Coordinates of N, CA and C and ligand atoms in Angstrom, one line a residue:
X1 N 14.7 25.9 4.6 CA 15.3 24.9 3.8 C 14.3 23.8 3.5
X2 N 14.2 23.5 2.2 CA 13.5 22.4 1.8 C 13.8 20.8 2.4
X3 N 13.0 20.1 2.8 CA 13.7 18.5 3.0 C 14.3 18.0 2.0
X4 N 13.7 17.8 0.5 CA 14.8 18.1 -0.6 C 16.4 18.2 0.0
X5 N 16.4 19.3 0.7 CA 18.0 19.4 1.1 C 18.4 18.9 1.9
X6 N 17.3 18.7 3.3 CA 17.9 18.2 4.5 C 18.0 16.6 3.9
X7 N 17.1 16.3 3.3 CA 17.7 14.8 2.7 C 19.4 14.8 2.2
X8 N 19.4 15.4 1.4 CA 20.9 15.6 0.7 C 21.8 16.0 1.8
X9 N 21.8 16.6 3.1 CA 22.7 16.9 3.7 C 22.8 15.3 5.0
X10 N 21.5 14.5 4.8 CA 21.9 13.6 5.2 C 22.5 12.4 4.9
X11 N 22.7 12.5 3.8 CA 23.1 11.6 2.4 C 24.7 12.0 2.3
X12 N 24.5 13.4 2.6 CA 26.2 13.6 2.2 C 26.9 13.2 3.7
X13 N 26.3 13.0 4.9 CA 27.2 12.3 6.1 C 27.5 11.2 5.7
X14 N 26.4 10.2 5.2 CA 27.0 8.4 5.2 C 27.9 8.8 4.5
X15 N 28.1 9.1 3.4 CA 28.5 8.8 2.4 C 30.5 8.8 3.2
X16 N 30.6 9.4 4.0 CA 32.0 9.5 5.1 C 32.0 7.9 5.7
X17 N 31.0 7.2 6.2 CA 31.1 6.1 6.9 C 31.5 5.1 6.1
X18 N 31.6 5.2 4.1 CA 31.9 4.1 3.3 C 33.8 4.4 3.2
X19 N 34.0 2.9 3.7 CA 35.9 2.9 3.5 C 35.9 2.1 2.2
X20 N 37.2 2.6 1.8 CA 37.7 2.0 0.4 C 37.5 0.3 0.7
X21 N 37.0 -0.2 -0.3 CA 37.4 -1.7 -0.2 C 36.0 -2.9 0.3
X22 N 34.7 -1.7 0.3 CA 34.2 -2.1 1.4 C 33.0 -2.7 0.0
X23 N 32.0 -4.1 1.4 CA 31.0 -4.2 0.3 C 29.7 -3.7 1.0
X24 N 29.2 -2.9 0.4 CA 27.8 -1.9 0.9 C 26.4 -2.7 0.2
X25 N 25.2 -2.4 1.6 CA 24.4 -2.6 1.2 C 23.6 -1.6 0.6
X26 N 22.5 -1.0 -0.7 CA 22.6 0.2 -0.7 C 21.2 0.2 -0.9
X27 N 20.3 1.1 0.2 CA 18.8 1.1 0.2 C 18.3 1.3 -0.8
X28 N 16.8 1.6 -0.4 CA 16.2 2.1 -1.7 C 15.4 3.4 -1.0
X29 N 15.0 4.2 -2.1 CA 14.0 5.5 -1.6 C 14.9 6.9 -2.4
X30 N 13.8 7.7 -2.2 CA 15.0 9.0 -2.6 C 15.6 9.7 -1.9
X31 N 16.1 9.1 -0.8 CA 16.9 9.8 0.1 C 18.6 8.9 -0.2
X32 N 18.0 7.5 -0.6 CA 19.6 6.9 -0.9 C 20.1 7.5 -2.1
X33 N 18.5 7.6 -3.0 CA 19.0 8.4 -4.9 C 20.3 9.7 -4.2
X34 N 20.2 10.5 -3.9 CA 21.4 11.3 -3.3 C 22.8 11.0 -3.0
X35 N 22.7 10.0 -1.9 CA 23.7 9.5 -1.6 C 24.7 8.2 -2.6
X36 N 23.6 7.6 -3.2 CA 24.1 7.0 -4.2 C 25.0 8.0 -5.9
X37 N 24.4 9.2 -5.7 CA 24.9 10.0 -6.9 C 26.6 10.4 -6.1
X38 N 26.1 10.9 -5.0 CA 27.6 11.2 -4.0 C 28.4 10.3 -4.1
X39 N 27.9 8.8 -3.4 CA 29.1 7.5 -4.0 C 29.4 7.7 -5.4
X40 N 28.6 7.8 -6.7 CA 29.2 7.5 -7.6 C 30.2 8.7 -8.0
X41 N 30.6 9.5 -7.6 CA 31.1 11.1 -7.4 C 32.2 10.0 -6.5
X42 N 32.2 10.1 -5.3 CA 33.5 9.0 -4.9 C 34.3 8.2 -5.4
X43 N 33.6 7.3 -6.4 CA 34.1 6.0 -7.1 C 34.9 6.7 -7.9
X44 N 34.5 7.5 -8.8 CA 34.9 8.3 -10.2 C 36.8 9.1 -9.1
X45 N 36.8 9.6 -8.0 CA 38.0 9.7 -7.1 C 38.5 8.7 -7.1
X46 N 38.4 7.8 -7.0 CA 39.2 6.3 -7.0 C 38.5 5.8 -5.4
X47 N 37.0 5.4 -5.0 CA 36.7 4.5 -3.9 C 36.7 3.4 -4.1
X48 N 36.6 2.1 -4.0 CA 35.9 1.0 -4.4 C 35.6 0.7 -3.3
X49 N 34.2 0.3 -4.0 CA 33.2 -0.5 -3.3 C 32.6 -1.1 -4.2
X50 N 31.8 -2.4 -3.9 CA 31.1 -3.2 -4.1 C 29.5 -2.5 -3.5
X51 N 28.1 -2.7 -4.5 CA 27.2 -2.7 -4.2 C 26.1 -3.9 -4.1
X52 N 25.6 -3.9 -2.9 CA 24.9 -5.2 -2.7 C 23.0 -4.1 -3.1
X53 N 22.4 -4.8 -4.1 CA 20.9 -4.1 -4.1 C 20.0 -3.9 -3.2
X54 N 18.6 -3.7 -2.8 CA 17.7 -3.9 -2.0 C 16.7 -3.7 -2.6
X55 N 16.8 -3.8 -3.8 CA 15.6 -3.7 -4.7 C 16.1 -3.5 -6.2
X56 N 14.9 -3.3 -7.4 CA 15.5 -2.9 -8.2 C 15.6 -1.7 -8.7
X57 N 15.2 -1.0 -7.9 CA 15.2 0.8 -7.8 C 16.8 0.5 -7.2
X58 N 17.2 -0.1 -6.1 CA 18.8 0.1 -6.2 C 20.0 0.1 -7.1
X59 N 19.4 -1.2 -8.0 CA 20.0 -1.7 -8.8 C 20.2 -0.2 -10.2
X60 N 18.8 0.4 -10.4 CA 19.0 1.3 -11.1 C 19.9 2.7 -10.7
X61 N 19.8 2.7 -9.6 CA 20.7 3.6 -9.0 C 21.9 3.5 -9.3
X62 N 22.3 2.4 -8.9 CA 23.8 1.6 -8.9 C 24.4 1.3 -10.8
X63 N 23.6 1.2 -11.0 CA 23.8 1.5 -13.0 C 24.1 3.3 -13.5
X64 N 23.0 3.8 -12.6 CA 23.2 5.2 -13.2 C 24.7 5.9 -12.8
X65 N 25.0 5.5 -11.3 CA 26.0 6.5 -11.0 C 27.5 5.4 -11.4
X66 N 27.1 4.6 -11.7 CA 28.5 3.9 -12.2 C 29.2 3.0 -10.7
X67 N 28.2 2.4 -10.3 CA 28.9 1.9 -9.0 C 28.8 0.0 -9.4
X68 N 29.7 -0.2 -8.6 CA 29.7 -2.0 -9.2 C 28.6 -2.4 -8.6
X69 N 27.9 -3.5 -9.2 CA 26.6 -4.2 -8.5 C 27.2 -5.6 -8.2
X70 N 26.9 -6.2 -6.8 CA 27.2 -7.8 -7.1 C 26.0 -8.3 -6.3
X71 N 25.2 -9.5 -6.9 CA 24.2 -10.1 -6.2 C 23.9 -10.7 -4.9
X72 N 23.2 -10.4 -4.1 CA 23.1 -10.5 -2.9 C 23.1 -12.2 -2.5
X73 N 23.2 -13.0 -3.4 CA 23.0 -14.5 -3.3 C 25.0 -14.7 -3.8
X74 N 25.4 -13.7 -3.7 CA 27.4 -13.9 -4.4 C 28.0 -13.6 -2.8
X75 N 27.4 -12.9 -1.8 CA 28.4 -12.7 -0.4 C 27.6 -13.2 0.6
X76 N 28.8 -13.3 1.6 CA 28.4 -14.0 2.7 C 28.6 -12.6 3.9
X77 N 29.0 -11.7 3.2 CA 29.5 -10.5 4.6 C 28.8 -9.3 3.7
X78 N 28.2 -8.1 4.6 CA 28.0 -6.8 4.1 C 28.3 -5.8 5.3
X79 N 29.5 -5.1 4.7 CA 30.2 -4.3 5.5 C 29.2 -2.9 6.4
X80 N 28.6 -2.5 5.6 CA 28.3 -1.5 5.6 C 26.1 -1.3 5.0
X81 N 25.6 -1.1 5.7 CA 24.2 -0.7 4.8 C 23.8 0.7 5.4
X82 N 23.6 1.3 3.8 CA 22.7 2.9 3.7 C 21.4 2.7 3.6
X83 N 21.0 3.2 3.9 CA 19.2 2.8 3.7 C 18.4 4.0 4.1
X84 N 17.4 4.8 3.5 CA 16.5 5.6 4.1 C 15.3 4.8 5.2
X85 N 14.4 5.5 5.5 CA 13.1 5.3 6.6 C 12.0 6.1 6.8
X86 N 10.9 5.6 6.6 CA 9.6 6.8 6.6 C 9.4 7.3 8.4
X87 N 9.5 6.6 8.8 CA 10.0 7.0 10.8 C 10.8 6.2 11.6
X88 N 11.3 7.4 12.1 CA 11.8 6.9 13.2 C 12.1 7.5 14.8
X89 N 11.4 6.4 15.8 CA 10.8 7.0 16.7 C 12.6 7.1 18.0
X90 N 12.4 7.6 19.2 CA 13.5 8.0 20.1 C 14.3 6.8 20.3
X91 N 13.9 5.8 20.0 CA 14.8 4.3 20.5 C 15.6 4.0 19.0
X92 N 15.1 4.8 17.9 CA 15.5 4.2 16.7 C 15.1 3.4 16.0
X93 N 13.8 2.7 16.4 CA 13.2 1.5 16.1 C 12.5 2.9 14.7
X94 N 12.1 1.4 13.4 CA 11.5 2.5 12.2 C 10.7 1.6 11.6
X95 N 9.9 2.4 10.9 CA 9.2 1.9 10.0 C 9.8 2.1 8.6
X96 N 9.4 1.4 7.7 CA 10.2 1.3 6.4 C 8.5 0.4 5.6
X97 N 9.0 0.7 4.3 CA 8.5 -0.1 3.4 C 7.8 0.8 2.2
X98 N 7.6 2.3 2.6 CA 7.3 2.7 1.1 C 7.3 2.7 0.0
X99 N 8.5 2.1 -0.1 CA 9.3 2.0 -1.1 C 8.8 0.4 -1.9
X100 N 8.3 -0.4 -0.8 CA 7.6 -1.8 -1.0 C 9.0 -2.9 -1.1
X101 N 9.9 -2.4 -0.5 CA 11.0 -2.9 -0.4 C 11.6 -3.5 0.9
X102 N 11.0 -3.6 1.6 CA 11.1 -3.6 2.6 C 11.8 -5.1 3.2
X103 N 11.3 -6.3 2.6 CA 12.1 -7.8 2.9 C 13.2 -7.5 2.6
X104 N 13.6 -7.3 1.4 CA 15.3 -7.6 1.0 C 15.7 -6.5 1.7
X105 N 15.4 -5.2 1.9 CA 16.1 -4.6 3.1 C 16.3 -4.6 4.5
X106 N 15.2 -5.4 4.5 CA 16.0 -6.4 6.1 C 16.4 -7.1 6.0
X107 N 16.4 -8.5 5.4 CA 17.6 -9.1 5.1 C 19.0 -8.7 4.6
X108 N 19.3 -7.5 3.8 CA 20.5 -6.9 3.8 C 21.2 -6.5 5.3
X109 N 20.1 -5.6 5.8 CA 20.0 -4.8 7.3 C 20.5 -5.6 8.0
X110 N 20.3 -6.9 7.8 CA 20.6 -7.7 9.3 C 21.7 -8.7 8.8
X111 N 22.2 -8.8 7.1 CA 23.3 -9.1 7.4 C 24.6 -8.3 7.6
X112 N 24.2 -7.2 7.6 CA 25.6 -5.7 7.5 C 25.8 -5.7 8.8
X113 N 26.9 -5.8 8.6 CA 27.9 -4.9 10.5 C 27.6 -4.1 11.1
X114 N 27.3 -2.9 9.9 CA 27.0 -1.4 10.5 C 25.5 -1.0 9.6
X115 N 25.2 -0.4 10.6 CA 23.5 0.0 9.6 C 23.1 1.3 9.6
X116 N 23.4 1.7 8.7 CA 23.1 3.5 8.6 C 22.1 3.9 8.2
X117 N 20.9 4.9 8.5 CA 19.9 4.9 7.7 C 20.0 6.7 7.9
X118 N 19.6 7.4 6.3 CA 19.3 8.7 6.3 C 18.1 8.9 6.0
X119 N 17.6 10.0 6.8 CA 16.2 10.6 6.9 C 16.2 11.9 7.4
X120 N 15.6 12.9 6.4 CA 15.4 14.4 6.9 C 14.2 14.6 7.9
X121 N 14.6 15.6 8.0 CA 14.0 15.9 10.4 C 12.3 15.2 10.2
X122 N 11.6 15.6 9.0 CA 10.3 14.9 9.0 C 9.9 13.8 10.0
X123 N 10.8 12.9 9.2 CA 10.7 11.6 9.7 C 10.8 11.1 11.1
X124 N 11.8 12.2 11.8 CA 11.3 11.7 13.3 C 10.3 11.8 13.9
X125 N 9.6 11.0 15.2 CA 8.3 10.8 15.6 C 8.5 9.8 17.0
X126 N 7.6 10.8 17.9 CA 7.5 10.2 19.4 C 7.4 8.7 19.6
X127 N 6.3 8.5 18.3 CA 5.5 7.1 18.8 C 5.9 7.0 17.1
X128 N 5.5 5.5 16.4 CA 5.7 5.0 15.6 C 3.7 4.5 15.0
X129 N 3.7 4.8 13.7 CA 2.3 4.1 13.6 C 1.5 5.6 13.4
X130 N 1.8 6.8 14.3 CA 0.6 7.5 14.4 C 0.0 8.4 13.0
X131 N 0.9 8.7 12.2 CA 0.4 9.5 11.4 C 1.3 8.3 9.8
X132 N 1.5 7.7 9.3 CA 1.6 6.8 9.0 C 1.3 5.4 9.2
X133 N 1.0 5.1 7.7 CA 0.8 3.4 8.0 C 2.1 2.2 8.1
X134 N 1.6 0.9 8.5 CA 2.5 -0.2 8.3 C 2.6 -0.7 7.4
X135 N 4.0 -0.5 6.7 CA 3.7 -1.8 5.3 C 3.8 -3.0 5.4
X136 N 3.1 -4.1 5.0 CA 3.0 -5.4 5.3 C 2.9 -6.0 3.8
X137 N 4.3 -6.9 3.7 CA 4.3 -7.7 2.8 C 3.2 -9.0 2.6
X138 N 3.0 -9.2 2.5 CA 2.0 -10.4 1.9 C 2.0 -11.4 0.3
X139 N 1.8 -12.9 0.7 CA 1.8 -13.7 -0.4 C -0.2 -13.6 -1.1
X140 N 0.2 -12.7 -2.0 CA -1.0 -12.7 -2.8 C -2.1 -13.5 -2.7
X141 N -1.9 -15.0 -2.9 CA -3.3 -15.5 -1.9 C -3.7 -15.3 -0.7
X142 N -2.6 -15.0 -0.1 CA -3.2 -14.8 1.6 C -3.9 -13.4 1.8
X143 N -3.9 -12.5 0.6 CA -4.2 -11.0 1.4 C -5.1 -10.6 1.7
X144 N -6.3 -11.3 1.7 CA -7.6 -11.2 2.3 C -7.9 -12.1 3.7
X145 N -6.9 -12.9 3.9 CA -6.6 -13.8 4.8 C -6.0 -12.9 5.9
X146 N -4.7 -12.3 5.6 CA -3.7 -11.4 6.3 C -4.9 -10.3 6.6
X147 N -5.1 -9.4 6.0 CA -6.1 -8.2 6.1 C -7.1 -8.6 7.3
X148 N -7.6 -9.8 7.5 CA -8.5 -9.7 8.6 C -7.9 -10.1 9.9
X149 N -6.7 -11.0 9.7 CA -6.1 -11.5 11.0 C -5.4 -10.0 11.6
X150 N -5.3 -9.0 10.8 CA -4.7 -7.5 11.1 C -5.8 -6.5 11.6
X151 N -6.9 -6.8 10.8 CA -7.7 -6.1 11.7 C -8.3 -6.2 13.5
X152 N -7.7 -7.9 13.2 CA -8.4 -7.9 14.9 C -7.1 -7.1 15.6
X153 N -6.0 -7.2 15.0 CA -5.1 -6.8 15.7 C -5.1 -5.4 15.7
X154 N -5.9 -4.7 15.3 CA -6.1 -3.6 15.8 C -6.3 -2.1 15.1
X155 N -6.1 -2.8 13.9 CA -5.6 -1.7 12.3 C -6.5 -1.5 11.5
X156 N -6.3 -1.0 10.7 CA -7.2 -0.5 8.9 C -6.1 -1.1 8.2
X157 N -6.2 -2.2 7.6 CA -5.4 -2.4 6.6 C -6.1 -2.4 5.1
X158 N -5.1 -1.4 4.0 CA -5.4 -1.3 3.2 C -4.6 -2.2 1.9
X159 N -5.3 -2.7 1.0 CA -4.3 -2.9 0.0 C -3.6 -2.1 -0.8
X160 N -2.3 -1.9 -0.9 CA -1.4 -1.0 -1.9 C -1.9 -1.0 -3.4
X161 N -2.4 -0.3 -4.4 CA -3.0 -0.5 -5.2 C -1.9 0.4 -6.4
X162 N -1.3 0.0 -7.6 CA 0.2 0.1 -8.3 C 0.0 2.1 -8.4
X163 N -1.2 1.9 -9.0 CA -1.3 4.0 -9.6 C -1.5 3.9 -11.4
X164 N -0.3 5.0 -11.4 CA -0.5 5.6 -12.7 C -0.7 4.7 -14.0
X165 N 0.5 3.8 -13.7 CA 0.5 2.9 -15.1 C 0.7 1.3 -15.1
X166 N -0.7 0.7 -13.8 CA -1.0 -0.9 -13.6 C -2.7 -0.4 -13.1
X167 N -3.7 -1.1 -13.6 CA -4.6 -1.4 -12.8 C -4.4 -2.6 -11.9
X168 N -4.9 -2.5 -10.8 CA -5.0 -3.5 -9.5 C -4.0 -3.0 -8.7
X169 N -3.1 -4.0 -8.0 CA -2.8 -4.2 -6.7 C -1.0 -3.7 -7.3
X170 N -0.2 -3.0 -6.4 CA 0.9 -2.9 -6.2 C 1.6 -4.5 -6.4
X171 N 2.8 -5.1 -7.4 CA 3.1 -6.0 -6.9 C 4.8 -5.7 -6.7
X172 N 5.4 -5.9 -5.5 CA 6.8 -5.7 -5.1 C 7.8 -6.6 -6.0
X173 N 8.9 -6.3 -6.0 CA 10.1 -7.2 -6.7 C 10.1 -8.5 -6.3
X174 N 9.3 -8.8 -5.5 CA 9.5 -10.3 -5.3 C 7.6 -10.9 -5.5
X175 N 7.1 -10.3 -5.5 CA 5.8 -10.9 -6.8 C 4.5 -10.9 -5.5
X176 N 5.1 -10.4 -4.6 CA 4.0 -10.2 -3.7 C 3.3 -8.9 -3.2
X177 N 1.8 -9.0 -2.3 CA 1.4 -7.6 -2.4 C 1.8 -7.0 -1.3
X178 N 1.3 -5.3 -0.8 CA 1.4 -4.9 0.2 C 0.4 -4.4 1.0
X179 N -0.1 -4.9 2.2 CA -1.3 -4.3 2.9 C -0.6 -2.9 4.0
X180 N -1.2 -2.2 3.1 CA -0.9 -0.6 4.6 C -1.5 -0.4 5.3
X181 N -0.9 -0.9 6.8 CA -2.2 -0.9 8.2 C -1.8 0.5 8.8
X182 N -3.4 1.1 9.6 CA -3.3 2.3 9.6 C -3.5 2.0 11.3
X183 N -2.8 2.4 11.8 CA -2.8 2.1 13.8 C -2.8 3.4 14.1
X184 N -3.4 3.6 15.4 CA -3.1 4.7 15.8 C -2.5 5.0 16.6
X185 N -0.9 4.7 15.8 CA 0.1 4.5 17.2 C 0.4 3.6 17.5
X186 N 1.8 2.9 17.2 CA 2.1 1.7 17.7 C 2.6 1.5 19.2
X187 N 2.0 1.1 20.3 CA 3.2 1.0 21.6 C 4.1 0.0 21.8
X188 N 4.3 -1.0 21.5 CA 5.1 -1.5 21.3 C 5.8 -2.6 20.1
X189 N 6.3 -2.1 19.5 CA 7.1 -1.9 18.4 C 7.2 -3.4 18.0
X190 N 8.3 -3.8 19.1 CA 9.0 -5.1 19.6 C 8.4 -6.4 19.2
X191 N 7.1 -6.0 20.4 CA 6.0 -7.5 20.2 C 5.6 -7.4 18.8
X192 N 4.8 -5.9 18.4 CA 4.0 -6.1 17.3 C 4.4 -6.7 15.9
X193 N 6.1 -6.5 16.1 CA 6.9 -7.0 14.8 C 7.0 -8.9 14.7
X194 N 6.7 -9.0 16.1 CA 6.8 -10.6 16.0 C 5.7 -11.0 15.8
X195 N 5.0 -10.2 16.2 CA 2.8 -11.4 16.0 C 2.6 -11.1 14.5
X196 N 3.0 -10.1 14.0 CA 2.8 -9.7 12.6 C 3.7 -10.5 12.0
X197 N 4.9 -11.3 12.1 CA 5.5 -12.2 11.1 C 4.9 -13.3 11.0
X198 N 4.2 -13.5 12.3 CA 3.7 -14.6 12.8 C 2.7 -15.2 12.0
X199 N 1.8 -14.0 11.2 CA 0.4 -14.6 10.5 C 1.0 -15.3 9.0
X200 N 0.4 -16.7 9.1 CA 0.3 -17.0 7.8 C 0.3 -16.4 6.4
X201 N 1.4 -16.5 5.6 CA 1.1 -15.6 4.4 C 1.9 -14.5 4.6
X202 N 1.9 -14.0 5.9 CA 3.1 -12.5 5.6 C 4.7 -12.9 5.9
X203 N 5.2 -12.5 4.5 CA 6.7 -12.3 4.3 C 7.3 -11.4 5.3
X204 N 6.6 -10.5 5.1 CA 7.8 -9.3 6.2 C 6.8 -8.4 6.3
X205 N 7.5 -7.2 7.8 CA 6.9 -6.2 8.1 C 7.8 -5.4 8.2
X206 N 7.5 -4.2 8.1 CA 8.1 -3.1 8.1 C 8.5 -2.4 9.3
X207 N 8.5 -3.4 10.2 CA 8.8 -2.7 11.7 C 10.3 -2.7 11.6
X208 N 11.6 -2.4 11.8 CA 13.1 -2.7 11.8 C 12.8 -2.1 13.2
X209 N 13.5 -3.1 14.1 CA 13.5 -2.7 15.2 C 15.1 -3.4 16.2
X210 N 15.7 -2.1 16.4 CA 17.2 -2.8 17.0 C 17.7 -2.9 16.3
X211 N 17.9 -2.0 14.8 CA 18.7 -2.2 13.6 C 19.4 -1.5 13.7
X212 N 19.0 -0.2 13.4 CA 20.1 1.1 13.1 C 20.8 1.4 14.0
X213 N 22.1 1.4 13.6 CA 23.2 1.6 14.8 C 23.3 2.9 14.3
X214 N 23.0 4.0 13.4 CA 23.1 5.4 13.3 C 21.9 5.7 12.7
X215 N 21.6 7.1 12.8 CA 20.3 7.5 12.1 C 21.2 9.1 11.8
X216 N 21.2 9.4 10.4 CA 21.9 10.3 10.2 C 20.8 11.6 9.6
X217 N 20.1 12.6 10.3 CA 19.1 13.6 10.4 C 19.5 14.6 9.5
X218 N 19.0 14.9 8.5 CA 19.5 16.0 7.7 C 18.0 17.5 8.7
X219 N 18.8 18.6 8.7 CA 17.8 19.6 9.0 C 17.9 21.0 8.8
X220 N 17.7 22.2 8.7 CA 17.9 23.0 8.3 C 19.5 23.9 9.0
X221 N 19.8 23.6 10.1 CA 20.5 24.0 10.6 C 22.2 23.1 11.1
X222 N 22.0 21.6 9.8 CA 23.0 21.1 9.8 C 22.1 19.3 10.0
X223 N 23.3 18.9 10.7 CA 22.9 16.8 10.6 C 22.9 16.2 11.7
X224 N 22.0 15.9 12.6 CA 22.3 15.3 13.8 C 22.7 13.8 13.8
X225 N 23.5 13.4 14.2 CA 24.1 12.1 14.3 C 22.7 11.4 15.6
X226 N 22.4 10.5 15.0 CA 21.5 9.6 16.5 C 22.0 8.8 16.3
X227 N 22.5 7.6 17.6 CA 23.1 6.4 17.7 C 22.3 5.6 18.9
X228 N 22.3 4.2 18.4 CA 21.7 3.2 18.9 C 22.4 3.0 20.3
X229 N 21.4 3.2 22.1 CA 22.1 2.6 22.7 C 22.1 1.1 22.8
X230 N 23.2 0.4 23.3 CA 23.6 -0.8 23.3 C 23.6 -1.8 24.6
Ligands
5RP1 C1 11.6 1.6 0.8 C2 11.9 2.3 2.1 C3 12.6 3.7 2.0 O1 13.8 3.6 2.5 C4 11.7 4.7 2.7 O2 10.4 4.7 2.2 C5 12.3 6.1 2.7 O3 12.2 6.6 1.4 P1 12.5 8.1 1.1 O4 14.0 8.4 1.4 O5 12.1 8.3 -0.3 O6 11.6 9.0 2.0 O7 11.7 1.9 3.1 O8 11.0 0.4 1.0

């Protein structure tokens, strides 16, 4: 079985955790693209829900499959958040940010009740850090500033640089860049997410730690439910 599918069979679980009436937060990545086509396949049954964005890759989602959008500066409550994750290690703690999305998805994350994240079997991992990097938001003047206070901390930090169709630097929906630190292995998650908000200039890190109250595993042989102990 391709991840292609184990993504989609993890997509097709949340999609059971959204109740009529509810306002969702709806990640970004192509593991939500799935699950957002599945909601909009619900709505079209008669669901409602309200969609809160996490980017504007959500927003396009939320246009394609026909789901309502309301701005995240319009509620004060978010029932529910779906969200994918590049890892996630035995405690649940994850890394996130490929997507370069990563602030307004913690801020959604941590204002939702319940926090769901789908990710096919790949993505799980012992340790956090080892074979992926950290994404690190940064305010564009600082990123040569950030970049060195990260090295002493222990990393390769690289600048996200856009690709096919920008020369220079990646810039995220909110007009800042990304540095990807390469560790070899994060040991502890916890601390490293606080000294890292800590440096001047960075907006956010990609550590989510103590978030997901479910991690829903797509795999060849079906979907493992993982839940956060409390
Ligand atoms: C975006 C993210 C994504 O949720 C994460 O990268 C997972 O994406 P995918 O489902 O495409 O593997 O954190 O900032």
């Amino acid at each position: 079985m391709s991840v292609e599918e184990a993504k989609l069979r993890a997509a097709k679980a949340a999609v059971n955790e959204v109740s009529d009436g509810s306002i969702l937060g709806l990640g970004t990545g192509s593991t939500v693209e799935y699950f957002a086509k599945l909601l909009g396949e619900a709505v079209k049954r008669g669901l409602r829900v309200e969609v809160v964005p996490t980017s504007y890759h959500s927003v396009q989602m939320a246009i394609e499959n026909g789901l309502k959008l309301t701005p995240l500066e319009l509620v004060d409550h978010i029932d529910l958040v779906v969200d994918g994750a590049d890892e996630v290690d035995p405690s649940l703690n994850m890394i996130k940010g490929r997507g370069a999305a990563l602030a307004k998805e913690k801020v959604v994350a941590s204002m939702a009740e319940r926090r769901v994240y789908v990710v096919s079997y790949d993505k799980l991992v012992e340790k956090l850090g080892v074979s992926k990097p950290l994404p690190v938001e940064v305010l564009p003047f600082a990123y040569r500033y950030a970049m060195k206070t990260l090295s002493r901390m222990g990393c390769k930090p690289e600048l996200r640089m856009a690709g096919r169709f920008k020369d220079g630097p990646l810039v995220t929906d909110n007009g800042n860049f990304i540095l990807d630190c390469y560790f070899n292995g994060i040991d502890d998650p916890q601390r490293l997410e606080v000294e890292v908000k800590r440096i001047p200039g960075v907006v956010e890190v990609g550590l989510f730690c103590g978030l997901a109250d479910v991690v829903y595993v797509g795999k060849p042989d079906g979907v493992d439910v993982l839940r956060r102990v409390k």
